[in-house]
Every structure is written in structure tokens, then in C-alpha cells.
Coordinates of C-alpha atoms (C1' of nucleotides) in Angstrom, one line a residue:
Chain A
M1 CA -111.9 100.8 -9.5
D2 CA -114.8 102.4 -11.4
P3 CA -113.6 102.7 -14.8
N4 CA -116.5 105.0 -15.5
S5 CA -115.3 107.6 -13.2
I6 CA -112.3 107.9 -15.2
L7 CA -113.8 107.4 -18.7
L8 CA -116.5 110.0 -18.3
S9 CA -114.2 112.7 -17.4
P10 CA -114.8 115.2 -20.1
Q11 CA -112.2 116.9 -22.1
P12 CA -114.2 119.9 -23.1
Q13 CA -112.2 122.3 -24.9
I14 CA -110.7 120.0 -27.5
C15 CA -113.4 119.2 -29.7
S16 CA -114.7 122.7 -30.3
H17 CA -111.4 123.8 -31.9
L18 CA -110.9 120.8 -33.8
A19 CA -113.4 121.2 -36.4
E20 CA -112.2 124.4 -37.7
A21 CA -108.7 124.7 -36.8
C22 CA -106.6 123.5 -39.8
T23 CA -103.7 125.0 -38.1
E24 CA -101.7 122.9 -35.8
G25 CA -102.1 125.1 -33.0
E26 CA -104.7 123.0 -31.1
R27 CA -103.6 120.4 -28.8
S28 CA -105.5 118.1 -26.9
S29 CA -105.6 118.4 -23.3
S30 CA -103.7 116.3 -20.9
H31 CA -105.1 113.6 -19.1
P32 CA -104.1 114.3 -15.5
E33 CA -105.9 111.5 -14.0
L34 CA -103.8 109.0 -16.1
D35 CA -100.5 110.6 -15.7
R36 CA -99.2 109.0 -12.8
D37 CA -99.1 105.7 -11.2
S38 CA -98.8 103.6 -14.1
P39 CA -96.0 101.3 -15.2
F40 CA -97.1 101.8 -18.8
P41 CA -95.4 103.8 -21.4
W42 CA -98.9 105.4 -22.1
S43 CA -99.2 106.9 -18.7
Q44 CA -97.2 109.8 -19.6
V45 CA -98.5 110.5 -22.8
P46 CA -100.3 113.9 -22.4
S47 CA -97.4 115.9 -21.5
S48 CA -96.3 116.3 -24.9
S49 CA -97.0 119.5 -26.4
P50 CA -96.3 121.1 -30.1
T51 CA -93.3 122.6 -29.0
D52 CA -91.7 119.2 -27.9
P53 CA -88.9 118.2 -30.0
E54 CA -90.6 114.7 -30.0
W55 CA -93.8 116.2 -31.2
F56 CA -94.1 114.5 -34.5
G57 CA -97.5 115.8 -34.9
D58 CA -99.1 115.8 -38.3
E59 CA -97.5 112.9 -40.0
H60 CA -97.8 110.7 -37.2
I61 CA -101.6 111.3 -36.8
Q62 CA -102.2 111.1 -40.5
A63 CA -100.4 107.9 -40.8
K64 CA -102.2 106.3 -37.9
R65 CA -105.5 107.7 -39.0
A66 CA -105.1 106.7 -42.4
R67 CA -104.4 103.1 -41.2
V68 CA -107.6 103.0 -39.5
E69 CA -109.5 104.7 -42.1
T70 CA -108.3 102.3 -44.6
I71 CA -109.4 99.3 -42.3
V72 CA -112.8 100.9 -41.9
R73 CA -113.2 101.6 -45.6
G74 CA -112.1 98.0 -46.3
M75 CA -114.9 97.0 -43.8
C76 CA -117.7 99.2 -44.8
L77 CA -119.7 98.0 -47.6
S78 CA -121.7 101.1 -46.8
P79 CA -120.1 104.0 -48.6
N80 CA -120.5 106.6 -45.8
P81 CA -117.5 108.9 -45.8
L82 CA -116.0 108.4 -42.4
V83 CA -117.4 109.8 -39.3
P84 CA -119.6 112.8 -39.8
G85 CA -119.7 113.4 -36.1
N86 CA -115.9 113.4 -36.2
A87 CA -115.4 114.9 -39.4
Q88 CA -112.0 115.9 -38.5
A89 CA -111.0 112.5 -38.3
G90 CA -111.8 111.7 -42.0
V91 CA -111.1 115.1 -43.4
S92 CA -108.2 115.7 -41.2
P93 CA -108.1 119.0 -39.2
R94 CA -104.7 119.8 -40.6
C95 CA -105.3 119.7 -44.2
P96 CA -104.8 116.5 -46.0
K97 CA -101.3 117.7 -46.8
K98 CA -99.2 114.7 -47.2
A99 CA -101.5 112.0 -46.3
R100 CA -99.0 109.3 -46.6
E101 CA -101.8 106.9 -46.1
R102 CA -102.7 103.5 -47.1
K103 CA -99.1 102.3 -47.0
R104 CA -100.4 99.3 -45.1
K105 CA -102.4 96.8 -47.1
Q106 CA -105.6 95.8 -46.0
N107 CA -106.3 92.5 -44.4
L108 CA -110.1 92.5 -44.9
P109 CA -110.1 93.3 -48.8
T110 CA -107.7 90.6 -49.0
Q111 CA -109.9 88.1 -47.2
Q112 CA -112.8 89.1 -49.1
G113 CA -110.9 88.6 -52.1
L114 CA -109.9 85.3 -51.5
L115 CA -113.4 84.5 -50.2
M116 CA -114.9 84.6 -53.6
P117 CA -113.1 82.2 -55.5
A118 CA -113.0 79.6 -52.8
P119 CA -116.4 77.9 -53.6
A120 CA -115.3 77.3 -57.3
W121 CA -112.1 76.1 -56.0
D122 CA -113.8 73.6 -53.8
Q123 CA -116.3 72.7 -56.3
G124 CA -113.8 72.3 -58.9
N125 CA -111.8 69.7 -56.9
R126 CA -114.7 67.6 -56.7
K127 CA -114.7 67.0 -60.3
G128 CA -111.4 67.7 -61.6
G129 CA -111.4 64.9 -64.1
P130 CA -114.8 65.4 -65.6
R131 CA -114.0 69.0 -66.0
V132 CA -111.0 68.4 -68.1
R133 CA -112.9 66.1 -70.4
E134 CA -115.6 68.8 -70.7
Q135 CA -113.0 71.3 -71.5
L136 CA -111.6 68.9 -74.2
H137 CA -115.2 68.7 -75.7
L138 CA -115.3 72.3 -75.6
L139 CA -112.2 72.9 -77.3
K140 CA -113.0 70.5 -80.1
Q141 CA -116.4 72.1 -80.6
Q142 CA -114.8 75.3 -80.6
L143 CA -112.6 74.1 -83.3
R144 CA -115.4 73.0 -85.4
H145 CA -117.1 76.3 -85.0
L146 CA -114.1 78.0 -85.8
Q147 CA -113.7 76.2 -88.9
E148 CA -117.3 77.0 -89.9
H149 CA -117.0 80.6 -89.1
I150 CA -114.1 80.9 -91.2
L151 CA -115.6 79.2 -94.1
Q152 CA -118.8 81.3 -93.7
A153 CA -116.7 84.5 -93.4
A154 CA -114.7 83.5 -96.3
K155 CA -117.5 83.2 -98.8
P156 CA -119.1 86.7 -98.7
R157 CA -115.6 88.2 -98.5
D158 CA -114.5 86.2 -101.5
T159 CA -116.9 88.2 -103.6
A160 CA -117.5 91.6 -101.9
Q161 CA -113.9 92.2 -100.5
G162 CA -111.3 93.9 -102.3
P163 CA -107.7 94.6 -101.0
G164 CA -107.4 96.1 -97.6
G165 CA -110.3 94.1 -96.1
C166 CA -108.3 93.7 -92.8
G167 CA -110.8 95.3 -90.7
T168 CA -113.4 92.4 -91.4
G169 CA -110.5 90.0 -91.4
K170 CA -110.6 90.3 -87.8
G171 CA -114.1 88.9 -87.7
P172 CA -113.3 85.3 -87.5
L173 CA -110.6 85.7 -84.9
S174 CA -112.5 87.9 -82.7
A175 CA -115.3 85.4 -82.9
K176 CA -112.8 82.8 -81.8
Q177 CA -111.7 84.9 -78.8
G178 CA -115.1 85.3 -77.7
N179 CA -116.0 81.8 -78.1
G180 CA -112.9 80.6 -76.6
C181 CA -113.0 82.4 -73.5
G182 CA -116.7 82.0 -72.8
P183 CA -116.9 78.6 -71.7
R184 CA -113.5 78.2 -70.2
S185 CA -114.7 78.9 -66.9
W186 CA -111.2 78.2 -65.4
V187 CA -109.6 81.2 -67.1
V188 CA -110.5 83.7 -64.6
D189 CA -107.2 85.2 -63.9
G190 CA -107.2 88.8 -65.3
D191 CA -103.6 88.5 -66.3
H192 CA -104.4 85.3 -68.1
Q193 CA -107.1 86.8 -70.0
Q194 CA -105.1 89.7 -70.9
G195 CA -102.1 87.4 -71.9
T196 CA -104.5 85.5 -74.1
S197 CA -105.8 88.3 -75.9
K198 CA -102.6 89.8 -76.3
D199 CA -101.3 86.5 -77.9
L200 CA -104.3 86.4 -80.0
S201 CA -103.8 90.0 -81.1
G202 CA -100.3 89.0 -81.8
A203 CA -101.5 86.3 -84.1
E204 CA -103.8 88.5 -85.7
K205 CA -101.0 90.9 -86.4
H206 CA -99.1 88.0 -88.2
Q207 CA -102.1 87.2 -90.1
E208 CA -103.0 90.8 -90.9
S209 CA -99.5 91.4 -92.0
E210 CA -99.5 88.3 -94.2
K211 CA -102.9 88.9 -95.7
P212 CA -102.1 91.7 -97.9
S213 CA -99.6 89.9 -99.7
F214 CA -101.9 87.0 -100.3
L215 CA -105.2 88.6 -100.8
P216 CA -104.5 90.2 -104.1
S217 CA -103.3 87.1 -105.7
G218 CA -106.3 85.3 -104.4
A219 CA -108.4 85.5 -101.3
P220 CA -109.5 81.8 -101.4
A221 CA -105.9 80.7 -101.4
S222 CA -104.9 83.0 -98.3
L223 CA -108.1 82.0 -96.5
E224 CA -107.2 78.4 -96.9
I225 CA -103.9 79.0 -95.6
L226 CA -105.2 80.8 -92.7
R227 CA -107.7 78.1 -91.9
K228 CA -105.1 75.4 -91.9
E229 CA -102.8 77.4 -89.6
L230 CA -105.7 77.9 -87.3
T231 CA -106.7 74.3 -87.3
R232 CA -103.1 73.2 -86.9
A233 CA -102.6 75.5 -83.9
V234 CA -105.9 74.6 -82.3
S235 CA -105.1 70.8 -82.8
Q236 CA -101.9 71.2 -81.3
A237 CA -103.3 72.7 -78.2
V238 CA -105.9 70.0 -77.9
D239 CA -103.2 67.4 -78.5
S240 CA -101.1 68.8 -75.7
V241 CA -103.9 68.8 -73.4
L242 CA -104.9 65.2 -74.3
Q243 CA -101.3 64.1 -73.8
K244 CA -101.3 65.5 -70.5
V245 CA -104.5 63.9 -69.6
L246 CA -104.0 60.5 -71.0
L247 CA -100.4 59.9 -70.4
D248 CA -100.2 61.0 -66.8
P249 CA -100.7 58.6 -63.8
P250 CA -104.3 58.6 -62.6
G251 CA -103.5 60.8 -59.7
R252 CA -102.5 63.6 -61.8
L253 CA -105.8 63.8 -63.5
T254 CA -107.3 65.3 -60.4
Q255 CA -104.2 67.5 -59.9
L256 CA -104.7 68.9 -63.5
G257 CA -108.1 69.7 -62.8
R258 CA -106.9 71.3 -59.4
S259 CA -104.3 73.3 -61.2
F260 CA -107.0 74.9 -63.5
Q261 CA -108.9 75.7 -60.4
G262 CA -105.7 77.1 -58.8
Q263 CA -105.8 79.8 -61.2
V264 CA -108.9 81.3 -59.8
P265 CA -107.4 82.5 -56.4
E266 CA -104.1 83.2 -58.3
G267 CA -105.7 86.2 -59.8
R268 CA -105.5 87.8 -56.2
N269 CA -103.8 90.8 -57.3
E270 CA -106.8 92.7 -57.1
P271 CA -110.6 92.6 -57.2
S272 CA -111.1 88.9 -57.1
P273 CA -112.3 87.7 -60.3
P274 CA -116.0 87.0 -60.7
V275 CA -115.7 83.3 -60.5
G276 CA -117.8 83.2 -57.6
G277 CA -120.2 85.4 -59.3
A278 CA -122.9 83.5 -57.7
C279 CA -122.0 84.4 -54.4
K280 CA -121.7 88.3 -54.5
D281 CA -121.9 88.4 -50.7
P282 CA -119.4 85.9 -49.3
L283 CA -119.8 87.5 -45.9
A284 CA -123.4 86.6 -45.8
L285 CA -122.6 83.1 -47.2
V286 CA -120.3 82.6 -44.2
A287 CA -122.0 84.3 -41.6
L288 CA -125.5 83.0 -42.0
P289 CA -125.1 79.6 -41.1
R290 CA -123.1 80.6 -38.3
R291 CA -125.7 82.8 -37.0
V292 CA -128.3 80.2 -37.2
Q293 CA -126.0 78.0 -35.4
L294 CA -125.5 80.5 -32.6
Q295 CA -129.1 81.1 -32.4
A296 CA -129.8 77.6 -32.1
G297 CA -127.6 77.3 -29.3
V298 CA -125.3 74.7 -30.6
P299 CA -122.0 76.0 -29.6
V300 CA -120.1 73.0 -29.6
G301 CA -121.1 70.0 -31.5
N302 CA -121.9 70.0 -35.2
L303 CA -119.1 72.0 -36.0
S304 CA -118.3 70.7 -39.5
L305 CA -120.6 73.0 -41.4
A306 CA -119.2 76.1 -39.8
K307 CA -115.8 75.0 -40.3
R308 CA -116.3 73.9 -43.8
L309 CA -117.7 77.5 -44.5
D310 CA -115.2 79.3 -42.7
S311 CA -112.1 77.5 -43.9
P312 CA -111.9 79.1 -47.3
R313 CA -111.8 82.3 -45.8
Y314 CA -108.4 81.7 -44.4
L315 CA -105.8 82.3 -46.6
I316 CA -104.5 79.9 -48.9
P317 CA -100.9 80.9 -49.1
P318 CA -100.3 81.9 -52.7
R319 CA -97.3 79.4 -52.9
M320 CA -99.5 76.4 -52.3
I321 CA -101.7 77.2 -55.1
P322 CA -100.5 75.2 -58.0
K323 CA -99.3 77.2 -61.0
P324 CA -101.2 76.3 -64.1
C325 CA -99.0 73.6 -65.3
Q326 CA -96.9 75.1 -67.9
D327 CA -94.1 72.8 -67.7
P328 CA -94.2 69.6 -69.6
P329 CA -95.9 66.9 -67.6
A330 CA -92.9 64.8 -67.3
N331 CA -91.4 67.4 -64.9
C332 CA -94.0 67.2 -62.4
P333 CA -93.9 63.7 -61.2
L334 CA -90.2 63.7 -60.8
T335 CA -90.3 66.2 -57.9
A336 CA -93.5 64.6 -56.1
P337 CA -91.9 61.8 -54.3
S338 CA -89.1 63.7 -52.5
H339 CA -91.6 66.3 -52.1
I340 CA -93.9 64.1 -50.1
Q341 CA -91.2 62.9 -48.0
E342 CA -89.9 66.0 -47.2
N343 CA -93.2 67.6 -46.4
Q344 CA -94.2 64.7 -44.1
I345 CA -90.8 64.9 -42.4
L346 CA -91.1 68.5 -42.0
S347 CA -94.6 68.6 -40.9
Q348 CA -93.8 65.9 -38.4
L349 CA -91.1 67.6 -36.9
L350 CA -92.9 70.9 -36.7
G351 CA -96.0 69.3 -35.7
H352 CA -94.7 68.9 -32.3
G353 CA -93.3 66.1 -30.2
C354 CA -96.4 65.2 -28.2
N355 CA -97.8 64.2 -31.4
N356 CA -97.7 60.4 -31.2
G357 CA -98.1 60.5 -34.8
H358 CA -96.6 58.0 -37.2
W359 CA -95.6 58.6 -40.7
S360 CA -99.4 58.4 -41.5
S361 CA -101.2 60.3 -44.2
S362 CA -103.1 62.3 -41.7
P363 CA -102.0 65.8 -41.2
P364 CA -99.3 65.9 -38.5
Q365 CA -100.8 68.4 -36.2
D366 CA -101.7 68.2 -32.6
S367 CA -105.1 66.9 -32.1
S368 CA -106.6 70.3 -31.0
S369 CA -105.7 71.8 -34.3
Q370 CA -107.2 69.0 -36.2
R371 CA -110.5 69.6 -34.6
H372 CA -110.2 73.1 -35.5
P373 CA -108.9 73.8 -39.0
S374 CA -107.8 77.1 -38.1
S375 CA -105.0 78.8 -39.8
E376 CA -102.8 78.9 -36.9
P377 CA -99.4 79.4 -38.7
A378 CA -97.3 79.8 -35.6
L379 CA -95.6 76.8 -34.7
R380 CA -92.3 78.2 -33.9
P381 CA -90.2 80.2 -31.8
W382 CA -87.6 79.9 -34.5
R383 CA -88.9 80.6 -37.9
T384 CA -89.4 77.6 -39.5
T385 CA -92.4 78.8 -41.6
K386 CA -91.6 77.4 -44.8
P387 CA -93.3 73.9 -44.8
Q388 CA -96.3 75.2 -43.0
P389 CA -98.5 76.0 -46.0
L390 CA -98.8 72.5 -46.9
V391 CA -100.0 71.3 -43.5
L392 CA -102.4 74.1 -43.5
S393 CA -103.7 73.4 -46.9
Q394 CA -105.1 70.0 -45.7
Q395 CA -106.8 71.4 -42.9
Q396 CA -108.2 74.4 -44.1
C397 CA -109.6 72.8 -47.4
P398 CA -111.5 69.6 -46.6
L399 CA -111.2 68.0 -50.1
P400 CA -112.3 64.7 -51.3
F401 CA -108.7 63.6 -51.5
T402 CA -106.4 62.0 -49.2
S403 CA -103.6 64.1 -48.0
A404 CA -101.3 62.0 -50.1
H405 CA -102.9 63.4 -53.2
L406 CA -102.7 66.9 -51.9
E407 CA -99.2 66.5 -51.0
S408 CA -98.1 65.2 -54.2
L409 CA -99.2 68.4 -56.0
P410 CA -96.6 69.5 -58.3
L411 CA -95.2 72.4 -56.7
L412 CA -92.3 72.9 -58.8
P413 CA -91.1 76.2 -57.3
S414 CA -91.3 74.7 -53.8
V415 CA -88.4 72.5 -54.1
K416 CA -86.0 75.2 -53.1
M417 CA -88.3 76.2 -50.4
E418 CA -88.4 72.7 -49.1
Q419 CA -84.7 72.6 -48.9
R420 CA -84.5 75.9 -47.0
G421 CA -87.3 74.6 -44.7
L422 CA -85.2 71.4 -44.0
H423 CA -82.3 73.5 -43.2
A424 CA -84.6 75.6 -41.0
V425 CA -85.7 72.6 -39.2
T426 CA -82.4 71.2 -38.7
E427 CA -81.3 74.4 -37.0
A428 CA -84.7 74.6 -35.1
L429 CA -85.1 71.3 -33.9
P430 CA -83.7 71.4 -30.4
F431 CA -86.0 74.3 -29.7
S432 CA -89.2 73.2 -31.6
L433 CA -89.6 70.2 -29.5
E434 CA -90.2 72.4 -26.5
G435 CA -91.7 75.4 -28.3
L436 CA -95.4 76.5 -28.7
N437 CA -97.7 74.8 -30.9
P438 CA -101.0 75.7 -32.4
G439 CA -102.8 74.2 -29.4
H440 CA -101.1 76.6 -27.3
L441 CA -101.9 79.4 -29.6
K442 CA -105.5 78.6 -29.6
K443 CA -105.5 78.3 -25.8
A444 CA -103.8 81.7 -25.5
K445 CA -106.6 83.1 -27.7
L446 CA -109.3 81.7 -25.5
M447 CA -107.5 83.1 -22.4
F448 CA -107.7 86.4 -24.1
F449 CA -111.3 86.4 -23.4
F450 CA -110.3 86.7 -19.7
T451 CA -107.2 88.5 -19.7
R452 CA -105.9 91.0 -22.2
Y453 CA -102.7 91.8 -20.2
P454 CA -101.3 88.5 -18.9
S455 CA -98.0 88.7 -17.0
S456 CA -95.3 86.3 -17.8
N457 CA -95.9 84.6 -14.3
L458 CA -99.5 84.0 -15.2
L459 CA -98.8 82.6 -18.5
K460 CA -96.4 80.1 -16.8
V461 CA -99.1 79.1 -14.5
Y462 CA -101.5 78.3 -17.4
F463 CA -99.1 76.8 -19.8
P464 CA -97.4 74.0 -17.5
D465 CA -96.4 72.0 -20.5
V466 CA -94.4 74.8 -21.9
Q467 CA -90.8 75.1 -21.2
F468 CA -90.5 78.8 -20.7
N469 CA -87.3 80.6 -21.6
R470 CA -86.9 84.1 -22.6
C471 CA -88.0 83.6 -26.0
I472 CA -90.8 81.4 -25.6
T473 CA -92.1 83.9 -23.1
S474 CA -91.6 86.9 -25.2
Q475 CA -93.3 85.0 -27.9
M476 CA -96.2 84.3 -25.9
I477 CA -96.2 88.0 -24.9
K478 CA -96.1 88.9 -28.4
W479 CA -99.1 86.8 -29.1
F480 CA -101.1 88.7 -26.6
S481 CA -99.8 91.8 -27.9
N482 CA -101.1 91.0 -31.3
F483 CA -104.3 89.8 -29.8
R484 CA -104.8 93.4 -28.2
E485 CA -103.9 94.9 -31.5
F486 CA -106.7 93.1 -33.4
Y487 CA -109.0 93.7 -30.6
Y488 CA -108.4 97.5 -30.5
I489 CA -108.5 97.8 -34.0
Q490 CA -111.7 96.3 -34.2
M491 CA -113.0 98.3 -31.4
E492 CA -111.9 101.7 -33.1
K493 CA -113.4 100.5 -36.3
S494 CA -116.8 99.8 -34.7
A495 CA -116.7 102.9 -32.6
R496 CA -116.1 104.9 -35.8
Q497 CA -118.8 103.1 -37.6
A498 CA -121.2 103.9 -34.8
I499 CA -120.5 107.5 -34.8
S500 CA -120.9 107.7 -38.5
D501 CA -124.1 106.0 -38.1
G502 CA -125.4 108.6 -35.9
V503 CA -125.1 107.0 -32.6
T504 CA -124.7 109.8 -30.1
N505 CA -125.0 108.0 -26.9
P506 CA -122.3 105.7 -26.0
K507 CA -124.4 103.8 -23.7
M508 CA -126.2 102.6 -26.6
L509 CA -123.0 100.7 -27.7
V510 CA -123.2 97.3 -26.2
V511 CA -121.5 94.3 -27.8
L512 CA -123.9 91.4 -28.3
R513 CA -123.7 88.0 -29.5
N514 CA -125.1 88.7 -32.7
S515 CA -123.4 91.8 -33.5
E516 CA -120.9 92.0 -36.2
L517 CA -118.1 93.1 -33.8
F518 CA -118.8 90.1 -31.7
R519 CA -118.7 87.9 -34.8
A520 CA -115.2 89.4 -36.0
L521 CA -113.8 88.9 -32.5
N522 CA -115.1 85.5 -32.1
M523 CA -113.8 84.5 -35.4
H524 CA -110.5 85.6 -34.4
Y525 CA -110.1 84.2 -31.0
N526 CA -112.4 81.3 -31.2
K527 CA -112.5 80.2 -34.6
G528 CA -114.0 76.9 -34.3
N529 CA -116.7 78.5 -32.0
D530 CA -116.4 75.6 -29.7
F531 CA -115.9 77.9 -26.8
E532 CA -118.6 79.9 -25.2
V533 CA -117.5 83.4 -24.9
P534 CA -117.9 84.6 -21.4
D535 CA -120.1 87.5 -20.6
C536 CA -117.4 89.3 -18.9
F537 CA -115.5 89.7 -22.1
L538 CA -118.6 91.2 -23.7
E539 CA -118.8 93.6 -20.9
I540 CA -115.2 94.5 -21.4
A541 CA -115.6 94.8 -25.1
S542 CA -118.7 97.2 -24.7
L543 CA -116.8 99.3 -22.4
T544 CA -113.7 99.3 -24.7
L545 CA -116.2 100.3 -27.5
Q546 CA -117.7 103.0 -25.5
E547 CA -114.4 104.3 -24.6
F548 CA -113.2 104.4 -28.2
F549 CA -116.5 106.1 -29.1
R550 CA -116.1 108.8 -26.4
A551 CA -112.5 109.4 -27.4
V552 CA -113.2 109.7 -31.1
S553 CA -116.5 111.7 -31.0
A554 CA -114.8 114.0 -28.3
G555 CA -112.1 114.5 -31.0
R556 CA -109.4 113.2 -28.6
D557 CA -108.1 111.1 -31.6
S558 CA -106.2 114.1 -32.9
D559 CA -103.8 113.4 -30.0
P560 CA -101.0 110.9 -31.2
S561 CA -101.4 109.0 -28.2
W562 CA -105.1 109.2 -27.6
K563 CA -105.5 105.5 -27.2
K564 CA -103.2 105.3 -24.1
P565 CA -105.7 106.2 -21.7
I566 CA -108.1 103.6 -23.0
Y567 CA -105.4 100.9 -22.9
K568 CA -104.8 101.8 -19.4
I569 CA -108.5 101.4 -18.4
I570 CA -108.6 98.0 -20.3
S571 CA -105.6 96.8 -18.7
K572 CA -107.1 97.0 -15.4
L573 CA -110.1 95.0 -16.2
D574 CA -108.7 91.4 -16.5
S575 CA -110.6 88.8 -15.0
D576 CA -109.7 85.6 -13.5
I577 CA -109.2 82.7 -15.8
P578 CA -111.0 79.4 -15.0
E579 CA -109.0 76.8 -13.5
I580 CA -109.5 74.4 -16.1
F581 CA -107.2 76.5 -18.3
K582 CA -104.4 75.5 -16.0
S583 CA -104.5 71.9 -17.5
S584 CA -102.0 71.4 -20.1
S585 CA -104.4 69.6 -22.2
Y586 CA -107.3 71.9 -21.8
P587 CA -108.7 73.0 -25.1
Q588 CA -108.7 69.5 -26.8
Chain B
dG1 C1' -80.0 96.4 -19.7
dG2 C1' -84.0 93.5 -19.6
dA3 C1' -89.1 93.4 -19.8
dG4 C1' -93.1 94.9 -21.6
dT5 C1' -95.7 97.9 -24.9
dT6 C1' -97.3 100.1 -29.2
dC7 C1' -96.6 100.6 -33.9
dC8 C1' -95.4 99.2 -38.4
dT9 C1' -94.4 96.0 -41.8
dG10 C1' -94.3 91.8 -44.2
Chain C
dC1 C1' -98.6 86.2 -36.5
dA2 C1' -93.7 87.4 -36.4
dG3 C1' -90.0 90.7 -36.7
dG4 C1' -88.1 95.0 -35.7
dA5 C1' -88.0 99.9 -34.1
dA6 C1' -88.9 102.8 -30.6
dC7 C1' -90.3 103.8 -26.4
dT8 C1' -90.9 103.6 -21.1
dC9 C1' -90.0 101.6 -16.7
dC10 C1' -87.7 99.3 -13.1

DNA sequence: GGAGTTCCTG
DNA sequence: CAGGAACTCC
């Protein structure tokens, strides 16, 4: 089969209309060469017409298009409006009537958002204790400054100010605000900042409302009161921090520091806070060493650097980020012991039977995933996700703490979760022992380099240690479906990018090992970069890319099922999987 | 009706 | 990555 013979088949009449036609009259041509002989649903795409009752037309296209657009937009640092060559894709030939777009949230922005705080987070953990002390010092200094400010501000006003000097009365307070927030590098959360300023303005209000009644009778007196109140409030704050630090068991010092840092990613709601101000381009930060590594031809060994750099990218589930310890410290330690045990038990149970682990402090994952601190969350056929994040947290964030430290984090809200998790485990136990583990997932991902559409029989051959049943099989099939989804999205994204970059000849589109596209794919399927991606995959990827390019630039993407011909082509291009994959212990 | 897909969503 | 809906094919 020569794919090119298929792919090159032109579809002339479509594109000429598309650009202008804002009507919905235009329909893409059918794809006669693909209509028949396919077991796949997409084989019969093209026969739909605008008159078909099942023709959902605009909304459908718009939704899909919007999805891709948002993805592309999320990716592009370059502000090109999408796809000049295919302007209709961006502008929508059918008038942007009800672009119910962007329903779906972006992965990429999220990753990038989480990327920024990571270095600070990591850094902070290395010196949690000292940081707290520094912060205490700062607080004390601020207190002194505050007092000085108040005194200074008081003097001139005593003489010059009459009643109604509220405006300047803000002076000291806003000075406090400024001074207070500046050095407190841990306060990054936008919400927190807002909350802080709100609180302060609340205090201002009180004081403002009080002042007029005091000032007439004597400004010095009211200022004195003001000063005392402020001093008292700040002292209380300092004391409470001191109590936390001094009264808590040693381990908690680090936890406290951690919880401060934890606020950083907490502000994940939106544009990640400028904690990582130093690293404006996190991608470069991550990618550069990897590129060097690739060029240096060090694919297997020496992974630690790459892993370390990669790991922060992969989401720290919000739940495992310790909340700023709002509760009295006494509450926290109480939950810790049971928490530890439960997590160990859960992790152990979920970590899979073949793990000869004991109740050690090492992450109870199988060996392969220890090597690759990937974010593989899927240990289950049967939905036992709850305890996962803790396991992942240890792997993803190489920290100078023992896992016992990490696990004893006072995740108060997680107690309920843990109970639910235990419950889930008891239900899932009989299955999880025979189920799929992260090692299987990793292997499946590597296999994707060779086969995009594996049959269930093939999977059985290549996963001899898996007890296949209907559910396991469909889970693994689902994996590959997810892999494909990611793959095709990347391809489409790159194709559109190429078009918008002015590429006109599809033959120019080749996926090389140093390309962005390759990096994205490699990151997804071969996170540890410890597998050499086969050339055949690069060829398939190039071909896919070209197909998407042709389709989009020909305007075929206005057809709701325009991708199906591409899927069909790609489905025929699976290669043989190396024998070594038949070993149950292969990717170790 | 089951298997296998895609698409969408969380 | 999983769940679920919708779809097609056998």
C-alpha cells in the first residue's frame, strides 16, 4: 500500500469556496477512495450531506475547531492569529455565530502554569527551617519599622493636621502594607494577597472610623492608641508563628516551611504567580538540558538531570499541596500517624502484587516506575485513584526528605479521602492484584511507537503477565485510544502551525528528533527518554503531519469528519513490535 | 449485543 | 488517563 497514492488525491473544489462562503451551502467532497472496505467507523464518513438529518454542521465543527484552536493558542507563544493559509479555520467560514468554544480547558497552559512555581517550591523545601526564621526576623524588623513610621508620621501631623486628616492617616498603614508584602516571598497567591489587603483595608476602616472621634480631643492620644493596637496585633502574629515553630516537633519545621511554599502552586487559578520570575521561559529551562542530552547522544544513562527537570512539570495534584496551616498546630500531628499508615497500606496495595516490597519507606511502586518518576496515574482498572497523589508526590519531587517526612504532611482535608480510598481498595483488591500497573502503561506507551492500532490479540501477546479479561482489555485499548488522541492533536497542532508559518509544501514537513513536535511526543510516550524512538515512528509521524497539513490547507477540515481518512491511513501503517517487548519484564 | 473508535469532559 | 456517550461494524 502506498499511502501517498491515497493522500495525494486532491480535493480541488472544496477550498475555493470555503474562503468566501459564509453560507453553509458548501460541503466538502466525499472521499470515494476511502468509503469502502474499512471496518472502521470513519470509513463511511463522506456520504453525509447538509440535508442529512444527522448533519450537525456548524456547531459540531465550531466546537471541534475551537478545541484545536485553543490548544494551538495555548501552545503558541507566537501571537500569530491562526492559520492564514487556512483562514477559514480560524475565522470560521460560517460566521462565528455561536462559537461555543473553549469549553474545554487547556492542558498546556495548566502545565505551564504549574511549571513556574516549581523551582521555588523545590528550592524552598531545601531550606524550610531557615526560611521560617528569616521570615520571623523580617516580621520583627517590620514591626520596628512600623513603629518608627507611626512615630514619624505622628509628629508632623500633630502640628499640621486638623480634623479630617483621614487621607494621610492611611500613610502608615499603606506603608505597612508595602513593607509587609514585599519581603514575604511566600505570599504569592493572588487570593492571599487580595485577602491580605482586604483585611488591612478592613482594619483601616476601623481605625478611620475611630479616628475622627479621637482626633478632636487630642491627636497624640489617638495615635498612641493606634500604635499600641498595631503593636499588639503584630506581636500576636509573631508570637503565633513562634509558637508554631518552637512548640512543634522537629519534623514539623520542615513541614511548615513546605506549607509556605505550598501556597505557590496553590494560586493555580490563573496565570501562575511570578514566583518563578527568574524563569520566564520554563520551557527553555526544561528543554535545554534535554536537547543537550539528546545531542550528546546520551539516551539512557545519566537520567537524573532530565528527570529532575521534568518532574516538576507534571502536575502536583492540588490536593497534595499542603494548605497554609491555618489550623492550630495541635491539630496537625494528630492526623499524621494514621495518615502515614493508611497511605503506606494503600500505596502498597495499589502498588501491585509483584512488588516484593515490605512496609519500607521507599515508594511502593514497581521498579520500573521508580526509575521513571513519571506521572503515571493509572494503576487501576477499578477506580482507586484516591491515594495515588501521595505516591506520585514522592516520585515527582525529588526532595531532600525521606518519604516518611513527606507522608506525614498534615493534609487535614485528606482524611476523608483516605477513608474513601481505603474503601475503594477493599472493593478493588481482588482486581488490582491482577490489573495493570504503571509499568504496563509505560510499556504500552513505548509500544505506541510501533503500533497505533493494536488489536486485543496483539496486546495479549505482548503483555503475557497480564490476566486479560474484558475490562482489562478495554482499559488497555483505551490507553491506546488516549495515546492516539494525544498524537493526532499534536499533529494537527503542528500542521496548523506550519501553515501559519507559511509552509506550503507538505514534503517540507518532516519530524526530526530535535523538533518541538518530537519533543512533545517523546515527552508523552517516553518520558524518561530512556528508549530510543525508532525511525519508523518518525516516518509515520512525518506522514501524519503531512496528511494533516494537506487536509487543513485544502480546507478539508470544514468537514466534520475530515480526520477520518487520515486515521484510516495511519491505521494501516503499524509496524512490527520488537520481540523484546514480549517479555513481561521488558521495560525495566 | 459486543467490540472498537472517536469525541468530550473531568 | 478514565468515564461515558455516540457511533459503526460484525
